PDB file of C-alpha atoms (C1' of nucleotides) in Angstrom:
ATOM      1  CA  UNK A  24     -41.086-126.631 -19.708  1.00 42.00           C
ATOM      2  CA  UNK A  25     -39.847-123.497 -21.507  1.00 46.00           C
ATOM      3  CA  UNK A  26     -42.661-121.580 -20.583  1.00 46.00           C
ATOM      4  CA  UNK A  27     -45.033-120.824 -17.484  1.00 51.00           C
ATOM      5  CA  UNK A  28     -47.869-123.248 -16.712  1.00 50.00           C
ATOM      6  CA  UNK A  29     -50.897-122.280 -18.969  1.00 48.00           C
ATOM      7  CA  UNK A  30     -53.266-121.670 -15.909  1.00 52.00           C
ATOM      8  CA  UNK A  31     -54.477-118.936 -13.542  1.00 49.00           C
ATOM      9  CA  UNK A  32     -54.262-114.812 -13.823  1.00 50.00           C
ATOM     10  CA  UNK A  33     -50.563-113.948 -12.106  1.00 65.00           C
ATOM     11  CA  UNK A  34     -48.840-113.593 -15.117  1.00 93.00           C
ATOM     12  CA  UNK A  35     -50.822-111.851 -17.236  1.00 96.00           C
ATOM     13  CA  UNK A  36     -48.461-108.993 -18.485  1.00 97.00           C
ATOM     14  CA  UNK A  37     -48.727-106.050 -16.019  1.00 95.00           C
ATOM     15  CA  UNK A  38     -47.199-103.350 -18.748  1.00 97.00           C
ATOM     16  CA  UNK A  39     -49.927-103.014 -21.375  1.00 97.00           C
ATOM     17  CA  UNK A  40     -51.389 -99.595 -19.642  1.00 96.00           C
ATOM     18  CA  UNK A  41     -47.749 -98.044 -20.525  1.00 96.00           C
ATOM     19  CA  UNK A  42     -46.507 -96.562 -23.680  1.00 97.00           C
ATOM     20  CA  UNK A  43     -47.776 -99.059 -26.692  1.00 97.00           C
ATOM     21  CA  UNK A  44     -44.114 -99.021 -28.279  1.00 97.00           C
ATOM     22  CA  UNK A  45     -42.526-100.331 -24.974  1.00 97.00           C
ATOM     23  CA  UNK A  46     -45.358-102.733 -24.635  1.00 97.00           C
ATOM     24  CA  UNK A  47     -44.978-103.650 -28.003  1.00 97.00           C
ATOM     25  CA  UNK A  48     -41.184-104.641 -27.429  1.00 97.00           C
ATOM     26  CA  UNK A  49     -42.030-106.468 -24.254  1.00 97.00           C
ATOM     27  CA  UNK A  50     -44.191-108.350 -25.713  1.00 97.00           C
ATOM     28  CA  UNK A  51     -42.316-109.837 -27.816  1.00 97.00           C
ATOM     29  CA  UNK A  52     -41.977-113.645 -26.499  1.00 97.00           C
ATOM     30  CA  UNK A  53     -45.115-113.442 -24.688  1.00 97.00           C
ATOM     31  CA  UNK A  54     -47.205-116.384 -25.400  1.00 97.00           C
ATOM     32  CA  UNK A  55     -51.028-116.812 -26.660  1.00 97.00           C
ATOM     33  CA  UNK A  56     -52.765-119.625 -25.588  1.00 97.00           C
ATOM     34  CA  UNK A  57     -56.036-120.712 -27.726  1.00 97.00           C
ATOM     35  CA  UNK A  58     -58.243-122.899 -26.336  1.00 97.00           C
ATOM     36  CA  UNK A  59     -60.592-124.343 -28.818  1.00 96.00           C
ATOM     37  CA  UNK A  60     -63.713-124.978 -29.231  1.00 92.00           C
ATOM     38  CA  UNK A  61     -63.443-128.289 -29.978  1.00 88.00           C
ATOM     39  CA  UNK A  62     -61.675-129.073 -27.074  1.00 91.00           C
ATOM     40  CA  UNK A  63     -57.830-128.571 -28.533  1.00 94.00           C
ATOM     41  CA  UNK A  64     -55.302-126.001 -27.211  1.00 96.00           C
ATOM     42  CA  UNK A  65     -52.507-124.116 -28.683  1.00 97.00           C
ATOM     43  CA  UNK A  66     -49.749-122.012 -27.849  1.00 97.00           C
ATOM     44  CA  UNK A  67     -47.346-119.553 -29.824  1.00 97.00           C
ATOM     45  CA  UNK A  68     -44.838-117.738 -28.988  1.00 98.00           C
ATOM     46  CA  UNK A  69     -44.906-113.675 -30.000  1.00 97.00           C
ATOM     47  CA  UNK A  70     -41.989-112.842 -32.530  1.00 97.00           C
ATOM     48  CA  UNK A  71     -43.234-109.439 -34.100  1.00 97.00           C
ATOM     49  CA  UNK A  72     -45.510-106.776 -33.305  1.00 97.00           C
ATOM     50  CA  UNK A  73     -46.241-103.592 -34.757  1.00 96.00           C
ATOM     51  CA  UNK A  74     -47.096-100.016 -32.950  1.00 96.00           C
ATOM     52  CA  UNK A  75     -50.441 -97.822 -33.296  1.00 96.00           C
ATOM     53  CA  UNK A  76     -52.096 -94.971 -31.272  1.00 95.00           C
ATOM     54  CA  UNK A  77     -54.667 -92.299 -32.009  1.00 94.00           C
ATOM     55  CA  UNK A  78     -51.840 -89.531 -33.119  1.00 93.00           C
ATOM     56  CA  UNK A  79     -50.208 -91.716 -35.854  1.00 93.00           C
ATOM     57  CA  UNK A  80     -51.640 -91.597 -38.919  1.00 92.00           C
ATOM     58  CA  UNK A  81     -51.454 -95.365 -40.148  1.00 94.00           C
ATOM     59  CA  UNK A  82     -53.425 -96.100 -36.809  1.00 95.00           C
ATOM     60  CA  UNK A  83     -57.131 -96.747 -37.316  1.00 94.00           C
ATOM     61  CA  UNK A  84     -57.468 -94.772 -34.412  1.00 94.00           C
ATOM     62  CA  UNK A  85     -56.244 -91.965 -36.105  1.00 93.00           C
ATOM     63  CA  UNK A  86     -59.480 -90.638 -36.650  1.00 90.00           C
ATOM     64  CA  UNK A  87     -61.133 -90.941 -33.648  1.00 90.00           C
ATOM     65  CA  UNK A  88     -64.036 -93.530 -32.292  1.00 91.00           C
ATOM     66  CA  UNK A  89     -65.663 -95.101 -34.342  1.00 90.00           C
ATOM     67  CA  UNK A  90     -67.930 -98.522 -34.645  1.00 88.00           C
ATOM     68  CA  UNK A  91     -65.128-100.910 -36.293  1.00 92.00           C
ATOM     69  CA  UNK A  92     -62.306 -99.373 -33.607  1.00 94.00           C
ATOM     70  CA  UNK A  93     -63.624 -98.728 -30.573  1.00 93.00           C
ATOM     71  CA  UNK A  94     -62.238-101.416 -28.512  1.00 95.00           C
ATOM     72  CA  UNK A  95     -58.597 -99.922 -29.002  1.00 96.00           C
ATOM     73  CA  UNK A  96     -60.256 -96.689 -27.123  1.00 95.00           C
ATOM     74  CA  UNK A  97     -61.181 -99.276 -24.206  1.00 95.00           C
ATOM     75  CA  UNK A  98     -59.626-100.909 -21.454  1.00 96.00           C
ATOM     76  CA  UNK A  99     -55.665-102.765 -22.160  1.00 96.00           C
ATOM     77  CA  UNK A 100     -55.209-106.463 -22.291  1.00 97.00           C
ATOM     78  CA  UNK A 101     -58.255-106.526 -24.892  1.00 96.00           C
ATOM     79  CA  UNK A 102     -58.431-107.841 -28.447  1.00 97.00           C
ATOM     80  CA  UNK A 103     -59.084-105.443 -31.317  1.00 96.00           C
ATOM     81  CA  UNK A 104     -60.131-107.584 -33.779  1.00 96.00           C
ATOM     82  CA  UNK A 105     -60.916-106.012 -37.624  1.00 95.00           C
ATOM     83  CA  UNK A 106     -61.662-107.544 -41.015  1.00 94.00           C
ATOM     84  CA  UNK A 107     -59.628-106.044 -44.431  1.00 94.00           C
ATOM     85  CA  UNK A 108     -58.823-107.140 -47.368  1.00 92.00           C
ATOM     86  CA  UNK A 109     -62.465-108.303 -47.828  1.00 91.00           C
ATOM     87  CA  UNK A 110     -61.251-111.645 -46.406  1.00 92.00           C
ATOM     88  CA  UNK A 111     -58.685-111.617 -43.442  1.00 94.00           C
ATOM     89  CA  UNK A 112     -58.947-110.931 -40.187  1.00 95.00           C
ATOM     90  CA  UNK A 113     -56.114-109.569 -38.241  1.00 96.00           C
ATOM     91  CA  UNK A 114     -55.612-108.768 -34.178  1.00 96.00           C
ATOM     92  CA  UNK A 115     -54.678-105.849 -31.759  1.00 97.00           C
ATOM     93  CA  UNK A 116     -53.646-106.167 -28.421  1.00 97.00           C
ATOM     94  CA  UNK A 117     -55.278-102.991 -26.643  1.00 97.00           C
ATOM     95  CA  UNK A 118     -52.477-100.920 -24.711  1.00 97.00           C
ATOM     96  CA  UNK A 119     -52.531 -97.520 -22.717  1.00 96.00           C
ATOM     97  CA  UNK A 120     -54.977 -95.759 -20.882  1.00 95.00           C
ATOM     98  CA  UNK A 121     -59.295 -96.467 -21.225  1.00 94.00           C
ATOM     99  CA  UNK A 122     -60.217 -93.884 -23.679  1.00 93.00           C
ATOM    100  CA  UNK A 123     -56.743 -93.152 -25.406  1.00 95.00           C
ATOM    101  CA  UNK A 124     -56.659 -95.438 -28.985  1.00 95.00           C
ATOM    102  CA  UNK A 125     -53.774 -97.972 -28.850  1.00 96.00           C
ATOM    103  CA  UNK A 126     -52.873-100.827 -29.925  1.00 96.00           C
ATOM    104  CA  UNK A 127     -49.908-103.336 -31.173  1.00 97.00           C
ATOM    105  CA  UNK A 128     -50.855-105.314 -34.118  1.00 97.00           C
ATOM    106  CA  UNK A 129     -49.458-108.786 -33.266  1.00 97.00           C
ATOM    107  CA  UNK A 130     -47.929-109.908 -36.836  1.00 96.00           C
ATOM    108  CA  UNK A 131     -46.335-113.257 -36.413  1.00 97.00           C
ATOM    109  CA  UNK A 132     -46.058-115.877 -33.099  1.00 97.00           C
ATOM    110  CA  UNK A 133     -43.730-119.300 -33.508  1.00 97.00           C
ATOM    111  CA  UNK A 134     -46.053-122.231 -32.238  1.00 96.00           C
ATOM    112  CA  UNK A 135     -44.801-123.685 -29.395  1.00 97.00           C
ATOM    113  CA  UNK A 136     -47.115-126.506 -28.673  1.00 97.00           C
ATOM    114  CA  UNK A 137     -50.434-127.394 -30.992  1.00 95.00           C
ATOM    115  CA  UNK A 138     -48.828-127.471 -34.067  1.00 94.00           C
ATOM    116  CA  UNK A 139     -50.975-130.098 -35.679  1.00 93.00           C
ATOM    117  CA  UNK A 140     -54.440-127.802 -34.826  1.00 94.00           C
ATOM    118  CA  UNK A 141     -53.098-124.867 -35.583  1.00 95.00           C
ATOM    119  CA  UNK A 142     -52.314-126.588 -39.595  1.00 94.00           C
ATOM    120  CA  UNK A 143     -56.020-127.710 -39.435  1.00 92.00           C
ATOM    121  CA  UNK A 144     -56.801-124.169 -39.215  1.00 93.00           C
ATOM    122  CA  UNK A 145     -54.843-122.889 -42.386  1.00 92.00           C
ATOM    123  CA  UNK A 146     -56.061-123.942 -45.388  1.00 83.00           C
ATOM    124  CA  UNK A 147     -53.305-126.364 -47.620  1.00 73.00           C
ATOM    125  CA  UNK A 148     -50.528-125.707 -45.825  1.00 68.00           C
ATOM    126  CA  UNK A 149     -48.124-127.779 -43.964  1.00 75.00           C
ATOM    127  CA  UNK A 150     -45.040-126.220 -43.611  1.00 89.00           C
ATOM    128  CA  UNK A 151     -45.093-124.789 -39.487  1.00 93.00           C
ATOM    129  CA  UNK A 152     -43.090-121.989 -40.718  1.00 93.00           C
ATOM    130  CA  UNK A 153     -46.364-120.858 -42.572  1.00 93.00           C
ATOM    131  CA  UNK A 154     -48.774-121.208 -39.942  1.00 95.00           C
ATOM    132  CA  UNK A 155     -48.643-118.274 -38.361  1.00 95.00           C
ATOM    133  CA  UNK A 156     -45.719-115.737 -40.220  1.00 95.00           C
ATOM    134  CA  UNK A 157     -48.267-113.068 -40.859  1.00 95.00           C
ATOM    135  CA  UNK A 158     -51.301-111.169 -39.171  1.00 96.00           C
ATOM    136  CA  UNK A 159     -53.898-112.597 -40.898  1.00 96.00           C
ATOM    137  CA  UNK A 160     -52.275-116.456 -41.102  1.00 96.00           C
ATOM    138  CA  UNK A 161     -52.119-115.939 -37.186  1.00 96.00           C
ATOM    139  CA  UNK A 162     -55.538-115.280 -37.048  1.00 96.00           C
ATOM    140  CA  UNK A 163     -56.788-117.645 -39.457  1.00 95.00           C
ATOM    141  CA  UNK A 164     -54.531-120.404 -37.270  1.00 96.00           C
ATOM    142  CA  UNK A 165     -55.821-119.194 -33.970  1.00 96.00           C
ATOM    143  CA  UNK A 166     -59.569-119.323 -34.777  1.00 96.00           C
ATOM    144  CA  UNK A 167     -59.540-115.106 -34.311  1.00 96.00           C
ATOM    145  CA  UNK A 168     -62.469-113.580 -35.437  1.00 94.00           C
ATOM    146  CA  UNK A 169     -65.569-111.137 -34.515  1.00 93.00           C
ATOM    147  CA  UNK A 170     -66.651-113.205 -32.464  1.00 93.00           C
ATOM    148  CA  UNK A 171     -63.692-112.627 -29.995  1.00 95.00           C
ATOM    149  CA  UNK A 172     -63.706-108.771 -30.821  1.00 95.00           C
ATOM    150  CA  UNK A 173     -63.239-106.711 -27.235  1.00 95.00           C
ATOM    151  CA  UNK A 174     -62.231-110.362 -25.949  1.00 96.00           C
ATOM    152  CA  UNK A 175     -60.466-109.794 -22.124  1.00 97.00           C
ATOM    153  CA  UNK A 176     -57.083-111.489 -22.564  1.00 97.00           C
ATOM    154  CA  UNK A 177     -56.950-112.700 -19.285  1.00 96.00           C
ATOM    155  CA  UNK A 178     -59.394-114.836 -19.871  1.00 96.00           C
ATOM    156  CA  UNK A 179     -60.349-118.650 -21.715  1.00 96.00           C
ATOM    157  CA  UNK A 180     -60.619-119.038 -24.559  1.00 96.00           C
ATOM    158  CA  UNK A 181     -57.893-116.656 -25.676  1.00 97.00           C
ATOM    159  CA  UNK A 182     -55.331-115.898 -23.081  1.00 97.00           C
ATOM    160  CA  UNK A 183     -52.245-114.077 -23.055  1.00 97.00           C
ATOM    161  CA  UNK A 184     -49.487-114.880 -20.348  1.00 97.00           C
ATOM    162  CA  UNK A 185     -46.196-112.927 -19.692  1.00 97.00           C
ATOM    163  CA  UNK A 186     -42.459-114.563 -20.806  1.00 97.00           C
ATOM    164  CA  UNK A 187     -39.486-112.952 -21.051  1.00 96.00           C
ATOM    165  CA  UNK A 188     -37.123-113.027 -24.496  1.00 97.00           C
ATOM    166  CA  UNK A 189     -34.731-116.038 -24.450  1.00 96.00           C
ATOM    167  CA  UNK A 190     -31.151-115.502 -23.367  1.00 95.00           C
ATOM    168  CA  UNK A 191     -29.280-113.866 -26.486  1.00 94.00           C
ATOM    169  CA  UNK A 192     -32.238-112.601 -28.172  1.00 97.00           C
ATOM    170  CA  UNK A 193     -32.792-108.994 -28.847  1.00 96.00           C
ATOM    171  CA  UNK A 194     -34.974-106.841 -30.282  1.00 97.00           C
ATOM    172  CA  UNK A 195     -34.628-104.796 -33.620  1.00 96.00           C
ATOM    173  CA  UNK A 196     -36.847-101.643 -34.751  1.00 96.00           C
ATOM    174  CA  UNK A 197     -37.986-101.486 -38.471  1.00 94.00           C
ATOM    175  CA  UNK A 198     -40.785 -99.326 -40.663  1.00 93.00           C
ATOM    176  CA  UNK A 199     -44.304-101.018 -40.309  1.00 94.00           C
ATOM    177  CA  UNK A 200     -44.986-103.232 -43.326  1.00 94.00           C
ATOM    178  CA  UNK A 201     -47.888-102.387 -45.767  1.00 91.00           C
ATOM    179  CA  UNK A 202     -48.977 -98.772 -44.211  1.00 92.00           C
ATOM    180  CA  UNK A 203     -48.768 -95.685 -47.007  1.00 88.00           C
ATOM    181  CA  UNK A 204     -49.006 -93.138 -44.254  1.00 90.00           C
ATOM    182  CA  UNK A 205     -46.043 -92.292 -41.731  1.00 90.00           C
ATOM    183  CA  UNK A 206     -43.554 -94.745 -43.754  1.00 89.00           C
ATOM    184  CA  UNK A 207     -40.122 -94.180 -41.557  1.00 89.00           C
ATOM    185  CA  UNK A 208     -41.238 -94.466 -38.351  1.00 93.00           C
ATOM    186  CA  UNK A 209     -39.983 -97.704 -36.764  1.00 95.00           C
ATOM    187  CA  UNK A 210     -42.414 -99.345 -34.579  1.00 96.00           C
ATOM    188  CA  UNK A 211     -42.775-102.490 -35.894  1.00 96.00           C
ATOM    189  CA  UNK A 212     -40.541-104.536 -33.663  1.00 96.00           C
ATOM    190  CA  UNK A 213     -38.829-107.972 -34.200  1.00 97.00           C
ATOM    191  CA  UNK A 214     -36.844-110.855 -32.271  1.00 97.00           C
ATOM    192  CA  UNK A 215     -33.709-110.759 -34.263  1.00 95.00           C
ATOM    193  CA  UNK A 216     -32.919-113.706 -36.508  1.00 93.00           C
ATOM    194  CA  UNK A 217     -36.359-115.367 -35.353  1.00 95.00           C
ATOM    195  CA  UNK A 218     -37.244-117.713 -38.737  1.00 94.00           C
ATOM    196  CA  UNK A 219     -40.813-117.274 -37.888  1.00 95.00           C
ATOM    197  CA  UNK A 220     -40.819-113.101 -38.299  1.00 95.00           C
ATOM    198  CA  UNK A 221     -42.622-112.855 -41.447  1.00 94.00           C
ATOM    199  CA  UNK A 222     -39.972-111.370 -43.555  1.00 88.00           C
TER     200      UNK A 222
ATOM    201  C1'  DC B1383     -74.296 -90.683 -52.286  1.00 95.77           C
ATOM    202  C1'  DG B1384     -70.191 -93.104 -55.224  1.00 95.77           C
ATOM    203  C1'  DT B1385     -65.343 -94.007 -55.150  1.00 95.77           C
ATOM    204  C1'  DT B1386     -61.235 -95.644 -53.359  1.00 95.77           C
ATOM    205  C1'  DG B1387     -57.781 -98.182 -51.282  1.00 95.77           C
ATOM    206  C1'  DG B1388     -56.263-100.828 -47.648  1.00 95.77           C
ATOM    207  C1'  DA B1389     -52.065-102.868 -40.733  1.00 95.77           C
ATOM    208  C1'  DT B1390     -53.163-109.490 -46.577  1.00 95.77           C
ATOM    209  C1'  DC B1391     -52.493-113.923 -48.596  1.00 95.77           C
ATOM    210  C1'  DC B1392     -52.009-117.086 -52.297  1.00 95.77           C
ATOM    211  C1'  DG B1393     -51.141-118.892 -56.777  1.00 95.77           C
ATOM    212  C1'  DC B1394     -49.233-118.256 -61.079  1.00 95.77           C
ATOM    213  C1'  DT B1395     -45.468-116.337 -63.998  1.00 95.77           C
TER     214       DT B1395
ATOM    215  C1'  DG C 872     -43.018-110.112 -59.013  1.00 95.77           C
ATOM    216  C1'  DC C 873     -47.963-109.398 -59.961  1.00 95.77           C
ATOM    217  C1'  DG C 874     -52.848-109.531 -59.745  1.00 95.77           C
ATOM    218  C1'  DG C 875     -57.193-111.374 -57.937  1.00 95.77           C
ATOM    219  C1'  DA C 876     -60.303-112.140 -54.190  1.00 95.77           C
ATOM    220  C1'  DT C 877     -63.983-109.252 -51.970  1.00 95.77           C
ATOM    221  C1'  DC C 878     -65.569-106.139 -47.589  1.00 95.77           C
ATOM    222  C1'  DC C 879     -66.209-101.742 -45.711  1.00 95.77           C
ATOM    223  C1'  DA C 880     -64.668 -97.318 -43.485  1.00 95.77           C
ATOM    224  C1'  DA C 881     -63.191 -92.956 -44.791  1.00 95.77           C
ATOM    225  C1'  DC C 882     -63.537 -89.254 -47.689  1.00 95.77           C
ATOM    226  C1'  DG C 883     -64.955 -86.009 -51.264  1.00 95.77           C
ATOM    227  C1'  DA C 884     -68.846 -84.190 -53.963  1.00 95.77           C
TER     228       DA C 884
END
DNA sequence: CGTTGGATCCGCT
DNA sequence: GCGGATCCAACGA
């Protein structure tokens, strides 16, 4: 197998109380494994992610505490789940301290194993490319929703598990995609030449 | 209060 | 490349 076994607590990532841009570069190549309700399981890989705390001003955090963000001011290793567009959702993974907002917005994964449920959550596509090259696709592919809002990552039926980038990949550091506020900064973070990065 | 504009995706041009 | 779908938090009056 290219990746640990799916089971137990021991690697869970053991950095996501640090700085959110470091923790958003390791984890890149991290893995999320879904377990359905249905009784299917997938797994994708992490290829981008994207930077936010309470002092940056495309953060939702930005503004302080409020009902639709507060689980980016609680503990790390949680999901911050939120609805936009007035029909996607899209997912955080909570870093940094309890009580300081944080988060990295995880923007594209490469499926690894599940391929076939993952499609049968995305509606018309087929392509695996397109399952799961944007925020909301990832969501939409991984059955993410409210109902998994504040969801413990170390924990069924969402679980996150620690891998390290492959030999000869790297990361690269480019401005956050869609955001009008604090344009040039560059935490969105990719695995270079990575076809599943979502552009 | 009413208005505005998204951390998006998809289909059509 | 552009606009439509369609919710809701933030902000100004």
């Amino acid at each position: 197998m290219r990746f640990p076994a799916h089971t137990g607590t021991s690697t869970f990532p053991d950095f996501l109380d640090g700085p959110v841009d470091e923790a958003a570069q390791r984890l890149l190549g991290c893995l999320l494994v879904r377990d359905y309700e249905d009784g299917g399981q997938a797994t994708v890989r992490i290829v981008e992610t994207e930077a936010y705390d309470q002092e940056d001003p495309a953060s939702h955090a930005y503004h302080g505490l409020s009902e639709r963000n507060r689980a980016m001011f609680g503990p790390f290793g949680h999901l911050y789940v939120y609805f936009t567009y007035g029909m996607h959702y899209c997912c955080n993974i909570v870093c940094e301290a309890d009580g300081f907002g944080a988060g990295v917005l995880i923007r594209a994964a490469e499926p690894m194993a599940g391929a076939d449920i993952l499609s049968a959550h995305r509606h018309g596509t087929h392509a695996i490319r397109d399952l799961t090259n944007g925020p909301a696709k990832l969501c939409q592919a991984l059955a993410i929703d409210k109902t998994l809002y504040g969801h413990d990552l170390r924990l069924p039926p969402l679980r996150l598990v620690a891998a390290p980038l492959e030999p000869g990949e790297h990361i690269e550091s480019t401005p956050r995609i869609g955001i009008s506020k604090a344009k040039q900064r560059l935490r969105r973070y990719i695995i270079n030449d990575n076809p599943f990065v979502s552009r």
